[in-house]
PDB file of C-alpha atoms in Angstrom:
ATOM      1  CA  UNK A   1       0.000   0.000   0.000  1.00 40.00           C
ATOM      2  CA  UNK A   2       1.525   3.186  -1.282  1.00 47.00           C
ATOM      3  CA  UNK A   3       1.837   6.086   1.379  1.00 50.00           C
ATOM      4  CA  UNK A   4      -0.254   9.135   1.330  1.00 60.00           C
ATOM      5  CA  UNK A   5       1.310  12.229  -0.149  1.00 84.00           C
ATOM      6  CA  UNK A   6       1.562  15.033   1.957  1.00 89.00           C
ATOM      7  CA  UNK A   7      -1.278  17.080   1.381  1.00 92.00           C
ATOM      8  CA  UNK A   8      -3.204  14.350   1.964  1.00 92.00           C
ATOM      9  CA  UNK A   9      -1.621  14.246   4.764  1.00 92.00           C
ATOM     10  CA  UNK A  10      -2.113  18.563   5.505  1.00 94.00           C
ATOM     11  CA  UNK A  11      -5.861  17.828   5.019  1.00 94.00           C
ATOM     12  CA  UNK A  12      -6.619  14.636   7.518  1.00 92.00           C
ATOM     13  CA  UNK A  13      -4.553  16.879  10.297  1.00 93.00           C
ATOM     14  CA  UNK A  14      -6.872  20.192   9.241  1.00 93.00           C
ATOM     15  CA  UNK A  15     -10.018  18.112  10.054  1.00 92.00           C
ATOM     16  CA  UNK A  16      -9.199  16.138  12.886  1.00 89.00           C
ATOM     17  CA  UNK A  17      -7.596  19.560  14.502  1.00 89.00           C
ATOM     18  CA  UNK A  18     -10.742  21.566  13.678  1.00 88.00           C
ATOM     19  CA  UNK A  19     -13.460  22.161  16.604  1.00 86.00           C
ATOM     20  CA  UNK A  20     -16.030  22.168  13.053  1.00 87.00           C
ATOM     21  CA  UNK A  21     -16.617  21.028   9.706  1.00 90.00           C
ATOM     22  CA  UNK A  22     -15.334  23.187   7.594  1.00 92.00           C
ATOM     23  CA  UNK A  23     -15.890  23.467   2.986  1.00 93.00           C
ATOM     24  CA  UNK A  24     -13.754  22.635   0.664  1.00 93.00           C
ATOM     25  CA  UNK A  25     -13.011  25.919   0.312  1.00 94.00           C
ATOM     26  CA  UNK A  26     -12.130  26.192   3.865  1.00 94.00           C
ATOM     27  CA  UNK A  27      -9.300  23.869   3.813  1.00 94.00           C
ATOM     28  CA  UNK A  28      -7.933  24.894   1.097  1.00 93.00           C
ATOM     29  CA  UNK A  29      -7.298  28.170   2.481  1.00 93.00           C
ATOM     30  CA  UNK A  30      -5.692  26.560   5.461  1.00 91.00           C
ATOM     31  CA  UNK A  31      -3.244  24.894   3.297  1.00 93.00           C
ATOM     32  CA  UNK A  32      -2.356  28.144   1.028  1.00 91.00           C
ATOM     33  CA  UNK A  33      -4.926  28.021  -1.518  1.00 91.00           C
ATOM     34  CA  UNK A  34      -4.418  24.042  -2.457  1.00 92.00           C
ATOM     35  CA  UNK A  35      -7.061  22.341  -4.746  1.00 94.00           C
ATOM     36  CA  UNK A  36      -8.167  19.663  -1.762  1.00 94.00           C
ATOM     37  CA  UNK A  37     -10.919  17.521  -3.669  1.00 93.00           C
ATOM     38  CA  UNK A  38      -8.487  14.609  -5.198  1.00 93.00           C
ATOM     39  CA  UNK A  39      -7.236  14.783  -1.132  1.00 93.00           C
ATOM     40  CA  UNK A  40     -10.475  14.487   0.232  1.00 94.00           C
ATOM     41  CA  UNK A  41     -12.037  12.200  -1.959  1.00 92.00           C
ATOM     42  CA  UNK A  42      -8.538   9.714  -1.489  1.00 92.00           C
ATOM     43  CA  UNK A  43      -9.355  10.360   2.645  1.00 93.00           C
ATOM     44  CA  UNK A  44     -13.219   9.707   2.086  1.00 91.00           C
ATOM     45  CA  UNK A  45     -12.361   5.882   1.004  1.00 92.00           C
ATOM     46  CA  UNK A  46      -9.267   5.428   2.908  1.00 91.00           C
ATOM     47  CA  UNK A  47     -11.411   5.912   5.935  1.00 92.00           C
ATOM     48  CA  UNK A  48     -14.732   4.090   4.555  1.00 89.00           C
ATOM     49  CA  UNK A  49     -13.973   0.803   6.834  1.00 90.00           C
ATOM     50  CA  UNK A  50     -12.379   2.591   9.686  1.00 90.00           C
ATOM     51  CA  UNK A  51     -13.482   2.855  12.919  1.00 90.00           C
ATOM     52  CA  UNK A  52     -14.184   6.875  11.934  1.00 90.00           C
ATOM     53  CA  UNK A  53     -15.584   7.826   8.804  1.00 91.00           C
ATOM     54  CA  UNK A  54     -15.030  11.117   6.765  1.00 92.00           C
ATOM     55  CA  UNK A  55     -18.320  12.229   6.031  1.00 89.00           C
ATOM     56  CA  UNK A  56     -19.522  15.713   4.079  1.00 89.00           C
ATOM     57  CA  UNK A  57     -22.801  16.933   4.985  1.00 86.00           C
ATOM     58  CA  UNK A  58     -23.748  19.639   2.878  1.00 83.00           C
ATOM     59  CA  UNK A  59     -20.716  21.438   1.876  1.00 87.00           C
ATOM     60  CA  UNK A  60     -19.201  20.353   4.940  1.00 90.00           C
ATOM     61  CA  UNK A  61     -16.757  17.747   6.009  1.00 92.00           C
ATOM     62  CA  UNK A  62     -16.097  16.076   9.293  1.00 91.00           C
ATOM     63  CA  UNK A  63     -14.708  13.294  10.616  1.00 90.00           C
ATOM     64  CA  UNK A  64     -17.407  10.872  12.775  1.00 86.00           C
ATOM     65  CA  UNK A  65     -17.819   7.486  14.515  1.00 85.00           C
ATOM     66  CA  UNK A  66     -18.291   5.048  12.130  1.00 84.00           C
ATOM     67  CA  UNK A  67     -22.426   4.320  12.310  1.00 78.00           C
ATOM     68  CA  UNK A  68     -22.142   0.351  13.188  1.00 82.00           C
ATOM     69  CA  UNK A  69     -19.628   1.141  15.993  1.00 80.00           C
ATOM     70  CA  UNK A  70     -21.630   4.566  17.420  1.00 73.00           C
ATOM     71  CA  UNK A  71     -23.458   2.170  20.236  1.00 70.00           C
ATOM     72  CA  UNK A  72     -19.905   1.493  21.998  1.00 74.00           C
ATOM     73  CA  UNK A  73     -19.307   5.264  22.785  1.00 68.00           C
ATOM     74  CA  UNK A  74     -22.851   5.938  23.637  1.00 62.00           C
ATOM     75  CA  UNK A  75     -23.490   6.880  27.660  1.00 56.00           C
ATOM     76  CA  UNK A  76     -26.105   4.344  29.584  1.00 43.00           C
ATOM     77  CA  UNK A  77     -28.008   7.625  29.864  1.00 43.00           C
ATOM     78  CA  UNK A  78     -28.746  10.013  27.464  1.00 45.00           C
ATOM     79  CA  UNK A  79     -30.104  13.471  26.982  1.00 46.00           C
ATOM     80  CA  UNK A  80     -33.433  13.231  24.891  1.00 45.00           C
ATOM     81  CA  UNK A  81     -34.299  16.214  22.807  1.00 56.00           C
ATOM     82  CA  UNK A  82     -38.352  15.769  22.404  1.00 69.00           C
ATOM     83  CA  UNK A  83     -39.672  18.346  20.181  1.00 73.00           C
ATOM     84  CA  UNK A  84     -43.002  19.308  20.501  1.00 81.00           C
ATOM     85  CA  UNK A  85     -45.677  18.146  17.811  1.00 82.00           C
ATOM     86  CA  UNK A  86     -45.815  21.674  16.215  1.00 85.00           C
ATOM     87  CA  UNK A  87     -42.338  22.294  16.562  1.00 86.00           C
ATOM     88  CA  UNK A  88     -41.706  18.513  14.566  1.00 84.00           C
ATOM     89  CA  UNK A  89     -44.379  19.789  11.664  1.00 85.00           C
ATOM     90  CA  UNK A  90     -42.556  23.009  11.284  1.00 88.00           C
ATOM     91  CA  UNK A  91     -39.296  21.488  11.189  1.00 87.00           C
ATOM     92  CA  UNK A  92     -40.647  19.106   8.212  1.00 86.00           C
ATOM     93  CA  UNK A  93     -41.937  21.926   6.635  1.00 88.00           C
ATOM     94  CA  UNK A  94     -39.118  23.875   6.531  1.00 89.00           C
ATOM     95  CA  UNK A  95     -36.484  21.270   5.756  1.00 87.00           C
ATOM     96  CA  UNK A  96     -39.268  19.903   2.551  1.00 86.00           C
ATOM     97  CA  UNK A  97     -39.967  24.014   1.535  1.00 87.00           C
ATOM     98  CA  UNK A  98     -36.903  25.981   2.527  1.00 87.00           C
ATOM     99  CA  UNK A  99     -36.029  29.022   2.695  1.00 89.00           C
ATOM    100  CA  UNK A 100     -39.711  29.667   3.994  1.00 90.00           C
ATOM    101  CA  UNK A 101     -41.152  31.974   6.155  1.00 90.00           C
ATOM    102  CA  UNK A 102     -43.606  31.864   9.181  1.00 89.00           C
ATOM    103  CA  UNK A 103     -46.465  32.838   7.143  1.00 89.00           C
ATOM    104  CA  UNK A 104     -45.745  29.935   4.625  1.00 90.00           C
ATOM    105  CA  UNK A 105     -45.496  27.636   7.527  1.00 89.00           C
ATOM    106  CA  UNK A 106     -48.786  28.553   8.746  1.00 88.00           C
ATOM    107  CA  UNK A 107     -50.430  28.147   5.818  1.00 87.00           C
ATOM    108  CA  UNK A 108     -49.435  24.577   4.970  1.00 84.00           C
ATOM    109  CA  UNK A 109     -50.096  23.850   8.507  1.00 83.00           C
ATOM    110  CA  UNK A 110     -53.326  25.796   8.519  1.00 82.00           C
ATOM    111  CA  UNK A 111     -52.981  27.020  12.323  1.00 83.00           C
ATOM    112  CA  UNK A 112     -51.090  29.682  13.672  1.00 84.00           C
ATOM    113  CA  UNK A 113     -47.507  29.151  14.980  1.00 81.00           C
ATOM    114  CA  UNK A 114     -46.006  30.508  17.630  1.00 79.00           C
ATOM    115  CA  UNK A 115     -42.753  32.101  17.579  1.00 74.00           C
ATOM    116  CA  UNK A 116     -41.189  30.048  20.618  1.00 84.00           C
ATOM    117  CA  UNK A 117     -41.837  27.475  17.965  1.00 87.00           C
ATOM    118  CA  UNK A 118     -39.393  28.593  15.591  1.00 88.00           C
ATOM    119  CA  UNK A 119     -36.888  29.642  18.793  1.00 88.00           C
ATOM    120  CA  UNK A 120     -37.103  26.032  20.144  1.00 87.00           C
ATOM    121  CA  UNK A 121     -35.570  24.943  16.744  1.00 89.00           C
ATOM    122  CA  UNK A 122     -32.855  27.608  16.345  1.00 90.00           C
ATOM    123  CA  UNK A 123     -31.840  26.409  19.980  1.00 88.00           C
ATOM    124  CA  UNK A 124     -31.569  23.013  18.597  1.00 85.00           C
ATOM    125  CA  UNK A 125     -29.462  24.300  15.959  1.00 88.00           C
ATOM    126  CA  UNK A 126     -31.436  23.169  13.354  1.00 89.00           C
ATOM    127  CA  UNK A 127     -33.245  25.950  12.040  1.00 91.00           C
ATOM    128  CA  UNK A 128     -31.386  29.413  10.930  1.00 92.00           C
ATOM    129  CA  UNK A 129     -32.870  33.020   9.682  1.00 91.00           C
ATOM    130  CA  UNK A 130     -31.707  32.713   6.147  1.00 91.00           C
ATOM    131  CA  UNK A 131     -32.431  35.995   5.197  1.00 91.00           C
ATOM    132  CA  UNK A 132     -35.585  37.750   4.465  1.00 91.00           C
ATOM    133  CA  UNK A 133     -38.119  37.362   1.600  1.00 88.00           C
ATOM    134  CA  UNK A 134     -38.036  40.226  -0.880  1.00 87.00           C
ATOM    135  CA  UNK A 135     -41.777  41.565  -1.072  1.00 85.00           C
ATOM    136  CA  UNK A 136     -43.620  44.166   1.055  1.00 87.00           C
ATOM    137  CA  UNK A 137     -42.924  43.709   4.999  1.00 86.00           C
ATOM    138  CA  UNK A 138     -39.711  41.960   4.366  1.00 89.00           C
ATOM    139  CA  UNK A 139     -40.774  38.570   6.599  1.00 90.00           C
ATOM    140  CA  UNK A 140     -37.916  36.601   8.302  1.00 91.00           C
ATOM    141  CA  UNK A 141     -37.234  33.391   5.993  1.00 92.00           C
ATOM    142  CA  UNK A 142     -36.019  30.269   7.825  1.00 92.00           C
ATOM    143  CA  UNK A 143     -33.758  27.140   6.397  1.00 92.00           C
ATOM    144  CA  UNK A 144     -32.309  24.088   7.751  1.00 90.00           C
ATOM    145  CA  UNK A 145     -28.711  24.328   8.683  1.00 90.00           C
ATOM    146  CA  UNK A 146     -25.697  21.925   8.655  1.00 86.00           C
ATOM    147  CA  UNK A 147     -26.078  20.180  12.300  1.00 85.00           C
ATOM    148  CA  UNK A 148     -29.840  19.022  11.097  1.00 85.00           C
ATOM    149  CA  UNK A 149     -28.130  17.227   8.227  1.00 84.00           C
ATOM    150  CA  UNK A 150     -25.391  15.246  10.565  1.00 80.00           C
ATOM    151  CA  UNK A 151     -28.397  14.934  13.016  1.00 77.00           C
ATOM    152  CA  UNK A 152     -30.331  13.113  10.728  1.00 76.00           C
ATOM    153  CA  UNK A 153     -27.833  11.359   9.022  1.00 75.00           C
ATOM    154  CA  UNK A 154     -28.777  13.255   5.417  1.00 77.00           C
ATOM    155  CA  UNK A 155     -25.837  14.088   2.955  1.00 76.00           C
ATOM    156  CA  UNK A 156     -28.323  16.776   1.203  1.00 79.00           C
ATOM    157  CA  UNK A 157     -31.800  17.588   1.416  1.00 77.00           C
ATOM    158  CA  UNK A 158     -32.290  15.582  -1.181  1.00 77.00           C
ATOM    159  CA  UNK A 159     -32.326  12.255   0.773  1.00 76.00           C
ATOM    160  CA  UNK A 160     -35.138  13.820   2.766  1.00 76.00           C
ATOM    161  CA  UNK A 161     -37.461  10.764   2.533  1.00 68.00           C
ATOM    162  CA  UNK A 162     -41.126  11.060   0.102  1.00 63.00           C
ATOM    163  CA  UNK A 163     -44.548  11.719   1.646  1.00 51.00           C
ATOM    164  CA  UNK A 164     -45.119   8.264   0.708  1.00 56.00           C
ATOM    165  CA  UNK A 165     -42.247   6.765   2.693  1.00 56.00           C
ATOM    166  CA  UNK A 166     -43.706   9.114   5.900  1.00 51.00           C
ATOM    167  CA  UNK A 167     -46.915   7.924   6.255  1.00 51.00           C
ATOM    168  CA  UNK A 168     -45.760   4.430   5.667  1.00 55.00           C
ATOM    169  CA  UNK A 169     -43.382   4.849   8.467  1.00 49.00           C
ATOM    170  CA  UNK A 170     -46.513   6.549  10.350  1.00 49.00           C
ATOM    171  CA  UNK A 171     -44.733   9.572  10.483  1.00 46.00           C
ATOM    172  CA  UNK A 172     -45.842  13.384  10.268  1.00 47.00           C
ATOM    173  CA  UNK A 173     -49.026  12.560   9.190  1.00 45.00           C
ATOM    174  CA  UNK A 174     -50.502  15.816   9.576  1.00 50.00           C
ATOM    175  CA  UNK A 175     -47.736  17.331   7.874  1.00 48.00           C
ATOM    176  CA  UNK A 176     -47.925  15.030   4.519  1.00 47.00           C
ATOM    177  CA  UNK A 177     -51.730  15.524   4.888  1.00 54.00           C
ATOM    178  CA  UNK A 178     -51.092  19.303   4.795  1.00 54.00           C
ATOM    179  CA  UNK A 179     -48.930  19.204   1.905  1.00 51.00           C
ATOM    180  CA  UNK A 180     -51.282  16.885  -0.279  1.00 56.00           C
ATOM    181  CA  UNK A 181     -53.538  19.197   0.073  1.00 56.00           C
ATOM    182  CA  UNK A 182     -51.685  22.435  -0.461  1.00 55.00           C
ATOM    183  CA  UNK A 183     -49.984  20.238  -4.341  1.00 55.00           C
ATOM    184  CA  UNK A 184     -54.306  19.530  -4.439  1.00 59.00           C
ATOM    185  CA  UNK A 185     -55.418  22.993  -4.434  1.00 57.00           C
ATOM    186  CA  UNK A 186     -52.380  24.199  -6.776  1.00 55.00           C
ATOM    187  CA  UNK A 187     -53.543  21.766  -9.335  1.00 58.00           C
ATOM    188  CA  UNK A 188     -56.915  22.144  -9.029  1.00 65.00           C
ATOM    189  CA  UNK A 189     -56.252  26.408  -9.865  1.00 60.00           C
ATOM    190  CA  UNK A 190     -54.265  24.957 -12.359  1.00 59.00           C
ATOM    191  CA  UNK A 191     -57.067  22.922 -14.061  1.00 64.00           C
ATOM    192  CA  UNK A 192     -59.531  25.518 -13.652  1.00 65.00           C
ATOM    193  CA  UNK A 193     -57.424  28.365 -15.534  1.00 62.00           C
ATOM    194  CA  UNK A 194     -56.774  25.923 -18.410  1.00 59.00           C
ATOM    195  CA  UNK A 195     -60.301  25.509 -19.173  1.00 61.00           C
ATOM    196  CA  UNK A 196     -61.147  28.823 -19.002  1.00 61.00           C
ATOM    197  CA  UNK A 197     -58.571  29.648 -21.696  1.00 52.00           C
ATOM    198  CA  UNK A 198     -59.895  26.498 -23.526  1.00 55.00           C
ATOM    199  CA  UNK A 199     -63.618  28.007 -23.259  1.00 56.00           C
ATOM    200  CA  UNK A 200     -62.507  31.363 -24.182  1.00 55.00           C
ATOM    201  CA  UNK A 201     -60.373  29.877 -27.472  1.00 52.00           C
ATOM    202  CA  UNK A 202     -63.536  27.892 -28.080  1.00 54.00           C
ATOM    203  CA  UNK A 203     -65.893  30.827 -27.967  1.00 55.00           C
ATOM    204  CA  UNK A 204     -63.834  33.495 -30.359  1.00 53.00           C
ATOM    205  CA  UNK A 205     -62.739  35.439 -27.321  1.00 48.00           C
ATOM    206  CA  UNK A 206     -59.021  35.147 -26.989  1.00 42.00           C
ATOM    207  CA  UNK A 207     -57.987  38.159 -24.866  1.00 42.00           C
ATOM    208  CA  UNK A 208     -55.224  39.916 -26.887  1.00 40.00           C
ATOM    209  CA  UNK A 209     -52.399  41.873 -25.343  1.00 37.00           C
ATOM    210  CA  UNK A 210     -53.209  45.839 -25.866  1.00 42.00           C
ATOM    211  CA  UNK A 211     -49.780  47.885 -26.885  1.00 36.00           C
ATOM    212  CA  UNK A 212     -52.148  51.102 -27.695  1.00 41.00           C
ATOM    213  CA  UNK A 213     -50.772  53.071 -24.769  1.00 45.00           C
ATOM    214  CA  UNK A 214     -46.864  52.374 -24.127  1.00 42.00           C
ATOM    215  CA  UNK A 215     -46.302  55.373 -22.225  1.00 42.00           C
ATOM    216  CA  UNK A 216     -44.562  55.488 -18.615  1.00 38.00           C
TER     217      UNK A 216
END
């Protein structure tokens, strides 16, 4: 077995040493600017059958306890985090409709939410302010963050699991139900605008776009 070359080398001792993930982009810049994805990807399956695992979540890589061995270092008693059921239906909603703001949440929900909601969430570290929407009143938008990924085991949203696969794991009902409903209603506008065009084609009145008046 050949031995690694040394920035292979610079990059395992970045991440172990770090206190956080850190990007690509990140370690590169610890190691003057060096092009780190050959590096990481030669780490990645040098440490697939180790007893730690390199792992990128998001954009971010960290070193963890390899899954099948995560029962040995686990205490006999452990600190359960027990959300709430309207803090686990907003957390669904944002992670399936980020970035997404409280008034969005409500909707699909269909009941008011209360901001300690949202705080419980950020406390947990996995819910951020991502910015705000740009229409009148500016509203706070929210988005998942990094730590919800590695909590959940999820390399991207992506491998968020179906509606489907929820309520056959009898999970978030309410939530899928909600979101059925909201894809249901969309459609149904949908379907209802393209037969009124269709009646209006059929009847000789296709509205025409007036450029009579172009002035500011």
């Amino acid at each position: 077995m050949s031995e690694p070359d040394d920035l292979v080398r610079a990059v395992e001792a970045v991440l172990f040493a770090s206190e956080r993930p850190l990007s690509r982009e990140e370690i590169g810049e610890h190691l003057g600017g060096a092009d780190v994805r050959e590096a990481l990807a030669e780490l990645e399956e040098t440490y697939r059958t180790r007893g730690v695992t390199l792992v990128k979540r998001g954009r971010l890589w960290h070193f963890q306890t390899a899954p099948d061995l995560a029962h040995l270092l686990r205490r006999e008693r452990e600190e359960v985090r027990r959300l709430s059921r309207a803090a686990t239906e907003c957390l669904a909603i944002v992670a399936y409709h980020e970035p997404v703001s409280r008034a969005e949440i409500e909707s699909i929900r269909g009941v008011q939410t209360a901001k300690g909601t949202l705080d419980v969430l950020m406390e947990a570290g996995w819910v951020r302010i991502a910015g705000r929407r740009d229409v009148p009143g500016r509203p706070v938008i929210y988005a998942t963050t990094p730590e919800f990924l590695t909590h959940f085991g999820l390399a991207t949203r992506r491998e968020l699991p179906g509606l489907a696969e929820l309520r056959a794991a009898g999970l978030l009902d309410p939530v899928a139900e909600a979101m059925e409903r909201e894809m249901d209603a969309h459609a149904e506008v949908a379907s209802q605008s393209a037969e009124s065009v269709e009646d209006d084609a059929m009847d000789g009145d296709t509205p025409s776009l007036d450029m009579g008046d172009q002035s500011a």
